[in-house]
Each structure stands twice: as C-alpha cells, then as structure tokens.
mmCIF file of C-alpha atoms and ligand atoms in Angstrom:
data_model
loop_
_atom_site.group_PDB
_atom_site.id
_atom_site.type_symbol
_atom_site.label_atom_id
_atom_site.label_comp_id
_atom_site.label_asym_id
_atom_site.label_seq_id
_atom_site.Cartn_x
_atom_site.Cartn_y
_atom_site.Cartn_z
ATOM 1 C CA UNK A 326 67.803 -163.361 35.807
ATOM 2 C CA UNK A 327 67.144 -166.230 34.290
ATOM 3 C CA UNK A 328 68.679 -166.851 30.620
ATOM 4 C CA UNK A 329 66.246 -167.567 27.850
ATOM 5 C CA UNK A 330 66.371 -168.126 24.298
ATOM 6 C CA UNK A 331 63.832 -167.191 22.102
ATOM 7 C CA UNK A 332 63.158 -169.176 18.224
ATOM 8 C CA UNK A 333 60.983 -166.694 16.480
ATOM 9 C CA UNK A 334 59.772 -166.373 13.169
ATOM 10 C CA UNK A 335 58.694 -162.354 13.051
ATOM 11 C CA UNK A 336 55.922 -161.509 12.449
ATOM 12 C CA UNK A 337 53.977 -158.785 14.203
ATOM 13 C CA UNK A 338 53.267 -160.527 17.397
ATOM 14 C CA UNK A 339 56.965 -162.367 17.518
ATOM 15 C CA UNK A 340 57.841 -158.831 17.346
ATOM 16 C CA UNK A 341 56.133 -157.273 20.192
ATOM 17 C CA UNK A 342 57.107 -160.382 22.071
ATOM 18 C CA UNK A 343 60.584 -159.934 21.662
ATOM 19 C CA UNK A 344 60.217 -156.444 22.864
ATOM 20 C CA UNK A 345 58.423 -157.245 26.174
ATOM 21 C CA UNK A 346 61.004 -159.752 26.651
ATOM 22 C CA UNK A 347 64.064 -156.822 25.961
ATOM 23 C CA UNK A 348 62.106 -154.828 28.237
ATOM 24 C CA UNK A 349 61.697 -157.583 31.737
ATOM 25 C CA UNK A 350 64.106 -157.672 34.403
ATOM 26 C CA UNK A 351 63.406 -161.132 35.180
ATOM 27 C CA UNK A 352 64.952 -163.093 32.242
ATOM 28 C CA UNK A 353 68.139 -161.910 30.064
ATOM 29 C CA UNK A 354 67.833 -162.800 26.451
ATOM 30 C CA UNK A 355 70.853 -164.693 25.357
ATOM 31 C CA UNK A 356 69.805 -166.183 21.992
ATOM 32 C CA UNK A 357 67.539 -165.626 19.096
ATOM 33 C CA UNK A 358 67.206 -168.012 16.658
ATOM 34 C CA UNK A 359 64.736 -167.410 13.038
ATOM 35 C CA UNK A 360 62.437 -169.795 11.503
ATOM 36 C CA UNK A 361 60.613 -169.965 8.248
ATOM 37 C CA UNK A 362 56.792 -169.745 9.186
ATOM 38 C CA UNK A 363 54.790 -166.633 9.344
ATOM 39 C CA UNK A 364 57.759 -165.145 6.772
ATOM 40 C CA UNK A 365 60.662 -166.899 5.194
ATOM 41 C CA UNK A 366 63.666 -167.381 7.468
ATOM 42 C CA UNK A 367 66.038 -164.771 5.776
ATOM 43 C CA UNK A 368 62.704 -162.107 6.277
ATOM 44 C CA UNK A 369 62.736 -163.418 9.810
ATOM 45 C CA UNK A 370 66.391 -162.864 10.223
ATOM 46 C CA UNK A 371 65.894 -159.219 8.294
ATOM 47 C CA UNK A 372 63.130 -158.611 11.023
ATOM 48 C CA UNK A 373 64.812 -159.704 14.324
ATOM 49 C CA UNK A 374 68.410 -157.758 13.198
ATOM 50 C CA UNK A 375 65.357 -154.765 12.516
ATOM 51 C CA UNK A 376 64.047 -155.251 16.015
ATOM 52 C CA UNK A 377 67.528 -155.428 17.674
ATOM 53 C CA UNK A 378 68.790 -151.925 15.833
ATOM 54 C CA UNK A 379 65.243 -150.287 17.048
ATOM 55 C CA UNK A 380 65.283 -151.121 20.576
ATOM 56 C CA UNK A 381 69.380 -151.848 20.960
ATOM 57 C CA UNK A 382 68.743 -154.340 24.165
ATOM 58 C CA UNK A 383 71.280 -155.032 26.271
ATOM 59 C CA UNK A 384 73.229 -157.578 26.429
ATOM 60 C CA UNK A 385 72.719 -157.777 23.034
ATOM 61 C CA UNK A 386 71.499 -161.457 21.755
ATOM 62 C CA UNK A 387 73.293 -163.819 19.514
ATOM 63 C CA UNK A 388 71.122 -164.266 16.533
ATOM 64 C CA UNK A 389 71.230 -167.733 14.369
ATOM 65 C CA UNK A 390 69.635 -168.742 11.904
ATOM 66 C CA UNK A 391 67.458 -171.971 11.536
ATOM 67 C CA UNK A 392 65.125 -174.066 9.034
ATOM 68 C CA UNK A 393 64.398 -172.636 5.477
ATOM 69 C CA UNK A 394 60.965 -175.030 6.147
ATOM 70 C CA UNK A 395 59.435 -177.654 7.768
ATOM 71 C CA UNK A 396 60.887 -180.609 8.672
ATOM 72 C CA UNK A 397 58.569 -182.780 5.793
ATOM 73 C CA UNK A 398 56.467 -180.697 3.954
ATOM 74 C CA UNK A 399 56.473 -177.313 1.711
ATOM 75 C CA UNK A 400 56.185 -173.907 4.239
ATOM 76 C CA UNK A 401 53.139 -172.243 4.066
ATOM 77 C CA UNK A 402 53.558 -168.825 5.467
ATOM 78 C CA UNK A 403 51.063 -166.102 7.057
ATOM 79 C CA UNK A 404 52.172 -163.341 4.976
ATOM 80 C CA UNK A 405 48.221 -162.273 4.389
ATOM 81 C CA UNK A 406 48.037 -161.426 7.893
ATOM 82 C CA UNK A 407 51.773 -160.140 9.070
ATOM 83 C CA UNK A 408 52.720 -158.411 5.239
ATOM 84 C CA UNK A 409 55.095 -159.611 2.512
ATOM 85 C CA UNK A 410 58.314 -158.691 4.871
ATOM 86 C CA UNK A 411 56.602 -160.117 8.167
ATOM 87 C CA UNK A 412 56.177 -156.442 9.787
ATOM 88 C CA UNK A 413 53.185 -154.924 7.916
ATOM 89 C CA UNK A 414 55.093 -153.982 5.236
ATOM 90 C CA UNK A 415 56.438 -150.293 5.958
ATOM 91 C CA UNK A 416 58.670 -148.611 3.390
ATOM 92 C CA UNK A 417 61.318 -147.010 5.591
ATOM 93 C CA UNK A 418 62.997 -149.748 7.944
ATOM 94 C CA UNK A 419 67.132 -148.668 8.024
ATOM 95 C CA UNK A 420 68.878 -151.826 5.996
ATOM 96 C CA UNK A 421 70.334 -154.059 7.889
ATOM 97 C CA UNK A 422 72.900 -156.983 7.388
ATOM 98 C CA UNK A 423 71.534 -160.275 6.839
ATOM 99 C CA UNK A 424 71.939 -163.329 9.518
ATOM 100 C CA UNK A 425 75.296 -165.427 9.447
ATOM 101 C CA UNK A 426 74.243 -168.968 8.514
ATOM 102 C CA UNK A 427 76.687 -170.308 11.104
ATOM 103 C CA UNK A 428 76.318 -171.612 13.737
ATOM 104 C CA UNK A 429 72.913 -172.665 13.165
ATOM 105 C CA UNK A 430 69.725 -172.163 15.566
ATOM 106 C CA UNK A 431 69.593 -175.991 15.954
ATOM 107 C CA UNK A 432 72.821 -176.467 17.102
ATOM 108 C CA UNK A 433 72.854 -172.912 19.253
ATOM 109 C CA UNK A 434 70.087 -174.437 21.228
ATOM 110 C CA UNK A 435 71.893 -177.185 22.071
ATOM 111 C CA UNK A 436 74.682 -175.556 23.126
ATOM 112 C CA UNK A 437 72.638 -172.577 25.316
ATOM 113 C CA UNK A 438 71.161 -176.805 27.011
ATOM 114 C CA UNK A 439 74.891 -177.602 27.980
ATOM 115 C CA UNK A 440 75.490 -174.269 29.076
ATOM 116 C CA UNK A 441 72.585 -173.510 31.317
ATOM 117 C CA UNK A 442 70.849 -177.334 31.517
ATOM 118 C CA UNK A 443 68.236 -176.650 34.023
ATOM 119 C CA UNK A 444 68.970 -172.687 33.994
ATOM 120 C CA UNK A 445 67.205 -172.164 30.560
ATOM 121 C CA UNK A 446 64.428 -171.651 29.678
ATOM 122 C CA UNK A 447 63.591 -172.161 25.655
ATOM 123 C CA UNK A 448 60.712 -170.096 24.303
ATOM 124 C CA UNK A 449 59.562 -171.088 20.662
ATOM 125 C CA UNK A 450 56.972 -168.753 19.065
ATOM 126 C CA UNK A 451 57.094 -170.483 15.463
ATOM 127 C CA UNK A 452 56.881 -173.523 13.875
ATOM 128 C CA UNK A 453 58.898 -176.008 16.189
ATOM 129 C CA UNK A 454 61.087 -177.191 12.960
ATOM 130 C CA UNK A 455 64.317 -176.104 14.809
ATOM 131 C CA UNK A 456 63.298 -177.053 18.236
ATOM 132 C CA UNK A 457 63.032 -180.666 16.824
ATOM 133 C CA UNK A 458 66.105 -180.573 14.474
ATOM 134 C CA UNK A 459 67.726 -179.939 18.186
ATOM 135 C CA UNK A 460 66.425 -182.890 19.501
ATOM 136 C CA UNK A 461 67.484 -184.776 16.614
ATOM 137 C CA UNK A 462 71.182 -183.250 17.319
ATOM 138 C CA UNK A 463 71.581 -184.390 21.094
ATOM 139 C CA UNK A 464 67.954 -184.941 22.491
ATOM 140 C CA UNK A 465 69.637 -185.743 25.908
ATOM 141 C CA UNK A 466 71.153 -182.406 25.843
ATOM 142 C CA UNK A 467 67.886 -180.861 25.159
ATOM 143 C CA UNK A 468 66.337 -182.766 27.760
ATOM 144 C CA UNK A 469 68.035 -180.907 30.555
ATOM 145 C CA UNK A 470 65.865 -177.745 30.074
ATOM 146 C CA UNK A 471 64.116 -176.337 32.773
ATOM 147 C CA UNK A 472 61.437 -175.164 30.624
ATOM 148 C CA UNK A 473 60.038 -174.962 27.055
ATOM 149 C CA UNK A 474 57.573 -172.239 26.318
ATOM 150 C CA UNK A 475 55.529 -173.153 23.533
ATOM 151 C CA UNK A 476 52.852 -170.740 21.900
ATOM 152 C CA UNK A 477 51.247 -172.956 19.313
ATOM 153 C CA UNK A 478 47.567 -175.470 19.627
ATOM 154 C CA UNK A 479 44.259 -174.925 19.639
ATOM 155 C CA UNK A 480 42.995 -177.415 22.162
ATOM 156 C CA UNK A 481 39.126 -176.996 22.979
ATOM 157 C CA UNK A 482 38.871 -173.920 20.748
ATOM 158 C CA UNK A 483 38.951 -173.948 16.794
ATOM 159 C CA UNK A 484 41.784 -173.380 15.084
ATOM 160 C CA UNK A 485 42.755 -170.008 13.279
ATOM 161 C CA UNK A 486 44.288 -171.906 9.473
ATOM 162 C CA UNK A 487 41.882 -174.997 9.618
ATOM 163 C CA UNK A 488 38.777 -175.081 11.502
ATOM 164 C CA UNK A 489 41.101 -177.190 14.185
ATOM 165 C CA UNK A 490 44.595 -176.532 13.747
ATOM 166 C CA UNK A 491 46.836 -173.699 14.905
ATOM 167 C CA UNK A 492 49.053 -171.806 12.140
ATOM 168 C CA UNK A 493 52.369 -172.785 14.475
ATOM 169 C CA UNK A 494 51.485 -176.362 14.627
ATOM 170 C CA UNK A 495 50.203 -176.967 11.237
ATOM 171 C CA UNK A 496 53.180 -175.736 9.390
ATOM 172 C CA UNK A 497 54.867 -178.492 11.003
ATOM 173 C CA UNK A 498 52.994 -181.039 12.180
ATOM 174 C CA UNK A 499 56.067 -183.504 12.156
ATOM 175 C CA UNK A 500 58.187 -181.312 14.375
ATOM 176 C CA UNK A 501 55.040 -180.825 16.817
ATOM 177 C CA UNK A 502 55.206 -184.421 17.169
ATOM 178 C CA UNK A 503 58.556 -184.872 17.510
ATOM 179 C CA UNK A 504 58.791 -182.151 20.686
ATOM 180 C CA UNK A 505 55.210 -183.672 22.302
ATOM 181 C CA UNK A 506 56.628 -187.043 22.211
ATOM 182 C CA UNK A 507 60.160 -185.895 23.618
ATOM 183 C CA UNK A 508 59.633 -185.740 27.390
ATOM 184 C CA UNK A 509 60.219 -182.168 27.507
ATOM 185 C CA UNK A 510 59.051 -179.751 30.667
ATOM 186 C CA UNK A 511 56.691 -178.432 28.526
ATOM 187 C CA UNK A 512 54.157 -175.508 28.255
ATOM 188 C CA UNK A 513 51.772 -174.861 25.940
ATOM 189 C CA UNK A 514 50.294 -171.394 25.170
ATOM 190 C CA UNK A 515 47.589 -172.518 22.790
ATOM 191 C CA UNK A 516 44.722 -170.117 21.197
ATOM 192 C CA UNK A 517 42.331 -171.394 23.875
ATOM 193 C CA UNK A 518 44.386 -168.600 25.419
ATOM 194 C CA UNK A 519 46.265 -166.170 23.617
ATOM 195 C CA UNK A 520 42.254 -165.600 22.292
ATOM 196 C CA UNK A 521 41.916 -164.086 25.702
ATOM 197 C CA UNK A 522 44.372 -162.146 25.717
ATOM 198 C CA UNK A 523 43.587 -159.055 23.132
ATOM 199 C CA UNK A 524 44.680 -156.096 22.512
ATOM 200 C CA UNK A 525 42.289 -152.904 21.827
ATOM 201 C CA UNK A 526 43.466 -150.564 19.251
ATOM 202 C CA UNK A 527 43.071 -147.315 21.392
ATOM 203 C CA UNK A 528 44.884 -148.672 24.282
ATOM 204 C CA UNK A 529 47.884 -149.500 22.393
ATOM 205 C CA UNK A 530 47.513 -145.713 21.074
ATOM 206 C CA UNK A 531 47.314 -144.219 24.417
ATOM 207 C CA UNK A 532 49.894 -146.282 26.265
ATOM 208 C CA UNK A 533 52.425 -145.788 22.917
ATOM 209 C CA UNK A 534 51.372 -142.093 23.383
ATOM 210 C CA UNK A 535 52.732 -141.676 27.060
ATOM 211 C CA UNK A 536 56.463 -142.331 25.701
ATOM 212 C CA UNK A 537 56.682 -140.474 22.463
ATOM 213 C CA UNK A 538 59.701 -141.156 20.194
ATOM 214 C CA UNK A 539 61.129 -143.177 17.250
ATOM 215 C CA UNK A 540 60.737 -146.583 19.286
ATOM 216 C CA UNK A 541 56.686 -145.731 20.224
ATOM 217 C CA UNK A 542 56.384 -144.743 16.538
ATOM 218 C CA UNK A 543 57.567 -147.785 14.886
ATOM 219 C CA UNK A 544 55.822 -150.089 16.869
ATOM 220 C CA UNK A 545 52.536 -147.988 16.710
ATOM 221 C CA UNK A 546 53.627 -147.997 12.754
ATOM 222 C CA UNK A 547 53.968 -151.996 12.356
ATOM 223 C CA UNK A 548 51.225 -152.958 14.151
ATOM 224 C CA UNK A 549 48.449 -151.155 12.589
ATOM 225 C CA UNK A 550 48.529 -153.794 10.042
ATOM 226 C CA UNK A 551 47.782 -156.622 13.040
ATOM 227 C CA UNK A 552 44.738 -153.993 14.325
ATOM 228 C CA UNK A 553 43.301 -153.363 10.986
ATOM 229 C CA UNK A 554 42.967 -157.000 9.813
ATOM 230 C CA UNK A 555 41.535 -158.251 13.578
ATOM 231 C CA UNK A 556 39.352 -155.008 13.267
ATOM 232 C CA UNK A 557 37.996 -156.329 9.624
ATOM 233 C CA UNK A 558 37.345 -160.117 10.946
ATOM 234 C CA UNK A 559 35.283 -158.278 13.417
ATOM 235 C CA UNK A 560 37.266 -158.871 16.426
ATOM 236 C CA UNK A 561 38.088 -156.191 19.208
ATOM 237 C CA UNK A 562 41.844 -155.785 18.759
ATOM 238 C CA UNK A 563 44.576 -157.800 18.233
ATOM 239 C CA UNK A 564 45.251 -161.089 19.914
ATOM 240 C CA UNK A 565 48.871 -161.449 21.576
ATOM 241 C CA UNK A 566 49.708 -164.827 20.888
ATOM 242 C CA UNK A 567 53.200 -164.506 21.188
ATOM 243 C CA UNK A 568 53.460 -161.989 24.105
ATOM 244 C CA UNK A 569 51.509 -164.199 26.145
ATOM 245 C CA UNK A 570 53.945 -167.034 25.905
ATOM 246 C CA UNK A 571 56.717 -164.491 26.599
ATOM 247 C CA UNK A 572 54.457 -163.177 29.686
ATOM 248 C CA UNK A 573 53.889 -166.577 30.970
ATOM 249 C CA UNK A 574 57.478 -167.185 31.050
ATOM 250 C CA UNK A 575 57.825 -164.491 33.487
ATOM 251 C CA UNK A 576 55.093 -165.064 35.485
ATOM 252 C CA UNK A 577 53.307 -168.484 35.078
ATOM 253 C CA UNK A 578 50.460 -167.053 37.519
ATOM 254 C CA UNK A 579 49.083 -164.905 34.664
ATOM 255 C CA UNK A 580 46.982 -168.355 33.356
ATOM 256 C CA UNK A 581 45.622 -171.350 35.073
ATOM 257 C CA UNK A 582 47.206 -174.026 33.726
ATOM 258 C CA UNK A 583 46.206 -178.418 33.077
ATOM 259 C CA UNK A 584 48.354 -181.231 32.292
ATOM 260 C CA UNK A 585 47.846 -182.807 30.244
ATOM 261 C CA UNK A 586 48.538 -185.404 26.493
ATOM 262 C CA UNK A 587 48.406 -184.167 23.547
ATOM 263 C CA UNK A 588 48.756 -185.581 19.803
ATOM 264 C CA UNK A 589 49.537 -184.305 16.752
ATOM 265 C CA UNK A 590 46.820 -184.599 13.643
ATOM 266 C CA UNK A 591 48.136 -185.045 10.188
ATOM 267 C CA UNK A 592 47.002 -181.007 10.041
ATOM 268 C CA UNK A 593 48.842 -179.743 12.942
ATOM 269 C CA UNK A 594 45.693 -180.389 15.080
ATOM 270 C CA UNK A 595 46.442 -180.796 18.799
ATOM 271 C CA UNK A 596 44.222 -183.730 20.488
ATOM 272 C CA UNK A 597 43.867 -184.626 23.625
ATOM 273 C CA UNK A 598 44.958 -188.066 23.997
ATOM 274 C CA UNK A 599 44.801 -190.696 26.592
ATOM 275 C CA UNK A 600 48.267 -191.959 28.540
ATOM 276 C CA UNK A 601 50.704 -190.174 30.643
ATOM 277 C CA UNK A 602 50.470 -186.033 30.264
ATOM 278 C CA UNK A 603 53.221 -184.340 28.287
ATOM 279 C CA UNK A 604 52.528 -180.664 28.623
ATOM 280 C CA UNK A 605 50.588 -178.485 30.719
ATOM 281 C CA UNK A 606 48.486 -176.389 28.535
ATOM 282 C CA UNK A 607 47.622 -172.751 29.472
ATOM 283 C CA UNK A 608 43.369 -172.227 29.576
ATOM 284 C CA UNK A 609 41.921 -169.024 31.149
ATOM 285 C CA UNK A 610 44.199 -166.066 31.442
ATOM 286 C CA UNK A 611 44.159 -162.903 34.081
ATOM 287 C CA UNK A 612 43.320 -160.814 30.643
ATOM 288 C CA UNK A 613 43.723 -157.481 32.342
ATOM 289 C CA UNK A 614 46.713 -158.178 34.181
ATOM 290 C CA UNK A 615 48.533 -159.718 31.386
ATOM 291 C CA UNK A 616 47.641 -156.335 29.268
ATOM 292 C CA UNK A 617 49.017 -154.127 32.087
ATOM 293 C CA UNK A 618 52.196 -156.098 32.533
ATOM 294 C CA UNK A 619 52.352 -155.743 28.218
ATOM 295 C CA UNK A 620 51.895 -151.953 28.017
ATOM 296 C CA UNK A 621 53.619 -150.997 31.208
ATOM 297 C CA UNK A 622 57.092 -152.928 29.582
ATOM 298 C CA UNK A 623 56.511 -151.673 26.117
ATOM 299 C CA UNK A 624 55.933 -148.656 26.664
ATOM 300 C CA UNK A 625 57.429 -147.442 30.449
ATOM 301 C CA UNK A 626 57.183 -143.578 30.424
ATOM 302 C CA UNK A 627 60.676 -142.760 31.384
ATOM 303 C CA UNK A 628 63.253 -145.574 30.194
ATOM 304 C CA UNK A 629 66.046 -143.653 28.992
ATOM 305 C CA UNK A 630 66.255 -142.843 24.889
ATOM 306 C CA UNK A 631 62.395 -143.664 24.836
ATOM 307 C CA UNK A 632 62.004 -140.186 23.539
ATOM 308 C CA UNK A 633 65.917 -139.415 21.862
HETATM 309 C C1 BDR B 838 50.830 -167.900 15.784
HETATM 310 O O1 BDR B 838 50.888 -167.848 14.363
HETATM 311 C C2 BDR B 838 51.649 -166.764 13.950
HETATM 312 O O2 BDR B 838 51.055 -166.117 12.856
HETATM 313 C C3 BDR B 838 51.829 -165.873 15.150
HETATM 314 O O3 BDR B 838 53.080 -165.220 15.100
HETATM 315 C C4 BDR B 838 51.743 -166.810 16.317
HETATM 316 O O4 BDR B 838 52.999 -167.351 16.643
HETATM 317 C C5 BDR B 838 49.387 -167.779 16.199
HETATM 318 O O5 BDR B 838 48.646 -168.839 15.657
HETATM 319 CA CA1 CA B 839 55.096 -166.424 15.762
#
C-alpha cells in the first residue's frame, strides 16, 4: 500500500475524491491537509472532518490545516458552483469539531517527505499554496517524493474561470510557479482531461442505488448540486476533476500521458514552454474504465455498514 497524502480544498469533487481514495486497496491515506480555494480553509476543514465522520476510513487520516489564501493575492473561491459551505449546501450535516491549527499542512507535508521520501506519493487537488509554502520550508525534503499528483491546467483546452486558465491554478498562480519550477516528479491532471472524464446523472443514481444507506444517500444528496449546475451549462454530467487525479494515482494506465514544460501566466494559465520538461501532463483518458473503477469503489454493493 503505498502511503499518500492528499491537500484538498472540498468541494464536491475533492469530496468524492477523497472517498474513492478511502475506498482503494492500493494506497493508505495517511494525511489530509485543507486549503482555501473552492471554500475557505476552516469550510474545507468543516468538510473533510464531515467526510471522515460519514465514511469513518480506516486508518483514520491526520487532518492539518493549511493557507487561509494564496501565497500573493486575495482568494477567490468557487462557491457559485460547490455552495456557500463547499458541499451543495445541505441543511442537516452532524456538527463537527473544527481543524487544530497545529501542526500545519505545510509543515505535515514535509514531515510525511522525511518519513516516506520516495514512498509517498503527494496528491494536491487545490490551489498549490501549501504545496509551495512546503517547498519554501525544506524544498530538499520535498524533493524526495516519489510522486506529486496534481489536478489543476488547462493545457490545449480552454480554461473553466478565464477563457485559458484553470480555477486551481489561477487562484494561485505564484504557488503554480513555484511547484513547476521545483524539479518535482510531477503529474499533471489538467481539464484537457478531467473534461473526459464525466459523470452522467443517472449512472451515479443507479450505481448509488445498488448500496442503499446513509453513506449512498449523502453522497447522492451533495452532489446533485455538481449535476444540476453541469446539467444547466448544457453539459452531460458532471466532470470528475478531482477523482481522476486520485484514479491516476492508482493506476497511471487510465490516461496517456506527455512530458512535457510548462509556465505559469500572470492568470494561472499553463503554457507550454520551450527547455527541459517538468511534468508529464495527462491528455486522453480510458473514459469508461475510469467511470467503472469510480462507481465500483464508491459504491461496492456489499462493504460492510454500506447499508447500517
Ligand atoms: C478544480 O477546481 C475546483 O473547483 C475543483 O474542485 C477542481 O479541483 C477544477 O478546475
Ligand atoms: Ca479541488
């Protein structure tokens, strides 16, 4: 099993990313850490400590929390989309205690690097704001990653905030740089795929509908929000940004991937650039696959307490 760490900033695909990941043999979930982006970071805290009471993984992650904002600028957040709280709004979530503000994510990454160095594998589904106060903390550390799963970019494809930037990278553009320019094993998981990799409404009902219960429920409840707005911009379903970076972490096969350099823009755009590579971007994915692999680990018709 390999151990991961996942910086998150939930949000209603963070969300069903961090339940795939609860939910895959192949990697054990050691650390959380929150950042401000879609939400603030105390909602993102709220909605990770939700997640964790809902789905009780085991082990159970440590949870930090990171940056209030971006490393240079003021946050702009995706609240339109993901609802005030980050998870579509719903009236009845149990309360739940807030995140400890020590230790913080930056300096729980670092130390999940020393631990594991070559072991770990660092997923960041946010703005990269406490991926790069990490490096700023002991970049050398850092270094010794085996891999850093970034969903964020829009490459050859438009962007979804600014007809070229990506919401991840453009609410911190500085940080982006600051991780492209680090010499990190990096992959990127950049709309040019995640836009493949979409969810239809009815097949979330059906597969949520083969393992009844409070779990099924809440998810069906909190992403309904994610359908209807993808339904009203005319799309087909929702896109999985964030479980697709979680899926490629298991199984790298699921896109074809090119190396490549990237730059930042002053927006958060990501250009290519000419030099030596310093990521390998994700392009076409195995749609259906990925999908199965999604639904089958959400929703698994007999894992114990599904239906308690
Ligand atoms: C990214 O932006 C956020 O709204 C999603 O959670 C995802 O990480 C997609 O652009
Ligand atoms: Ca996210």
């Amino acid at each position: 099993m390999t151990p991961v760490l996942i910086d998150t900033d939930p949000g209603i695909d963070d969300a069903l990313a961090l339940l795939l990941a609860w939910s895959s043999p192949e990697i054990r979930v050691e650390a959380i850490t929150t950042v401000a982006g879609n939400v603030r970071v105390e909602a993102a805290g709220t909605n990770v400590v939700r997640l964790l009471a809902l789905r009780r993984p085991t082990p159970r992650p440590l949870v930090a929390a990171g940056a209030a904002g971006p490393l240079a600028r003021a946050l702009t957040t995706a609240t339109r989309y993901h609802g005030e709280d980050g998870l579509g709004d719903l009236a009845d979530w149990p309360v739940v205690e807030p995140v400890p503000t020590s230790p913080d994510a930056a300096s729980v990454i670092v130390d999940a690097a020393r631990r594991h160095g070559r072991e770990l594998t660092l997923v960041a589904l946010g703005p990269l704001t406490n991926v790069a106060l990490a490096l700023k903390q002991d970049a050398a550390v850092v270094g010794r990653v085996g891999r850093v799963v970034v969903m964020g970019g829009a490459v050859d494809v438009p962007g979804n905030v600014t007809p070229a930037a990506e919401f991840n990278m453009h609410v911190d553009p500085e940080a982006a740089h600051r991780v492209l320019a680090a010499g990190l094993p990096l992959e990127l998981v950049p709309l040019d795929a995640t836009r493949q990799a979409v969810l239809p409404r009815a097949g979330m009902r059906a597969a949520l509908g083969r393992s009844p219960g409070p779990l099924a429920s809440r998810i069906q409840a909190f992403s309904e929000r994610g359908f209807r707005i993808a339904h009203a911009e005319g799309e087909q379903g929702m896109a999985l940004h964030d479980p697709l970076a979680v899926a490629v972490t298991l199984d790298p096969s699921l896109a074809k991937w090119e190396t490549v350099r990237l730059a930042v823009g002053p927006d958060g755009e990501t250009l290519r650039a000419s030099g030596a590579p310093n990521c390998r971007v994700a392009k076409a994915v195995d749609a259906d696959r990925f999908i199965r692999l999604f639904l089958d680990r959400l929703c698994p018709t007999s894992r114990p307490g599904a239906s308690s």
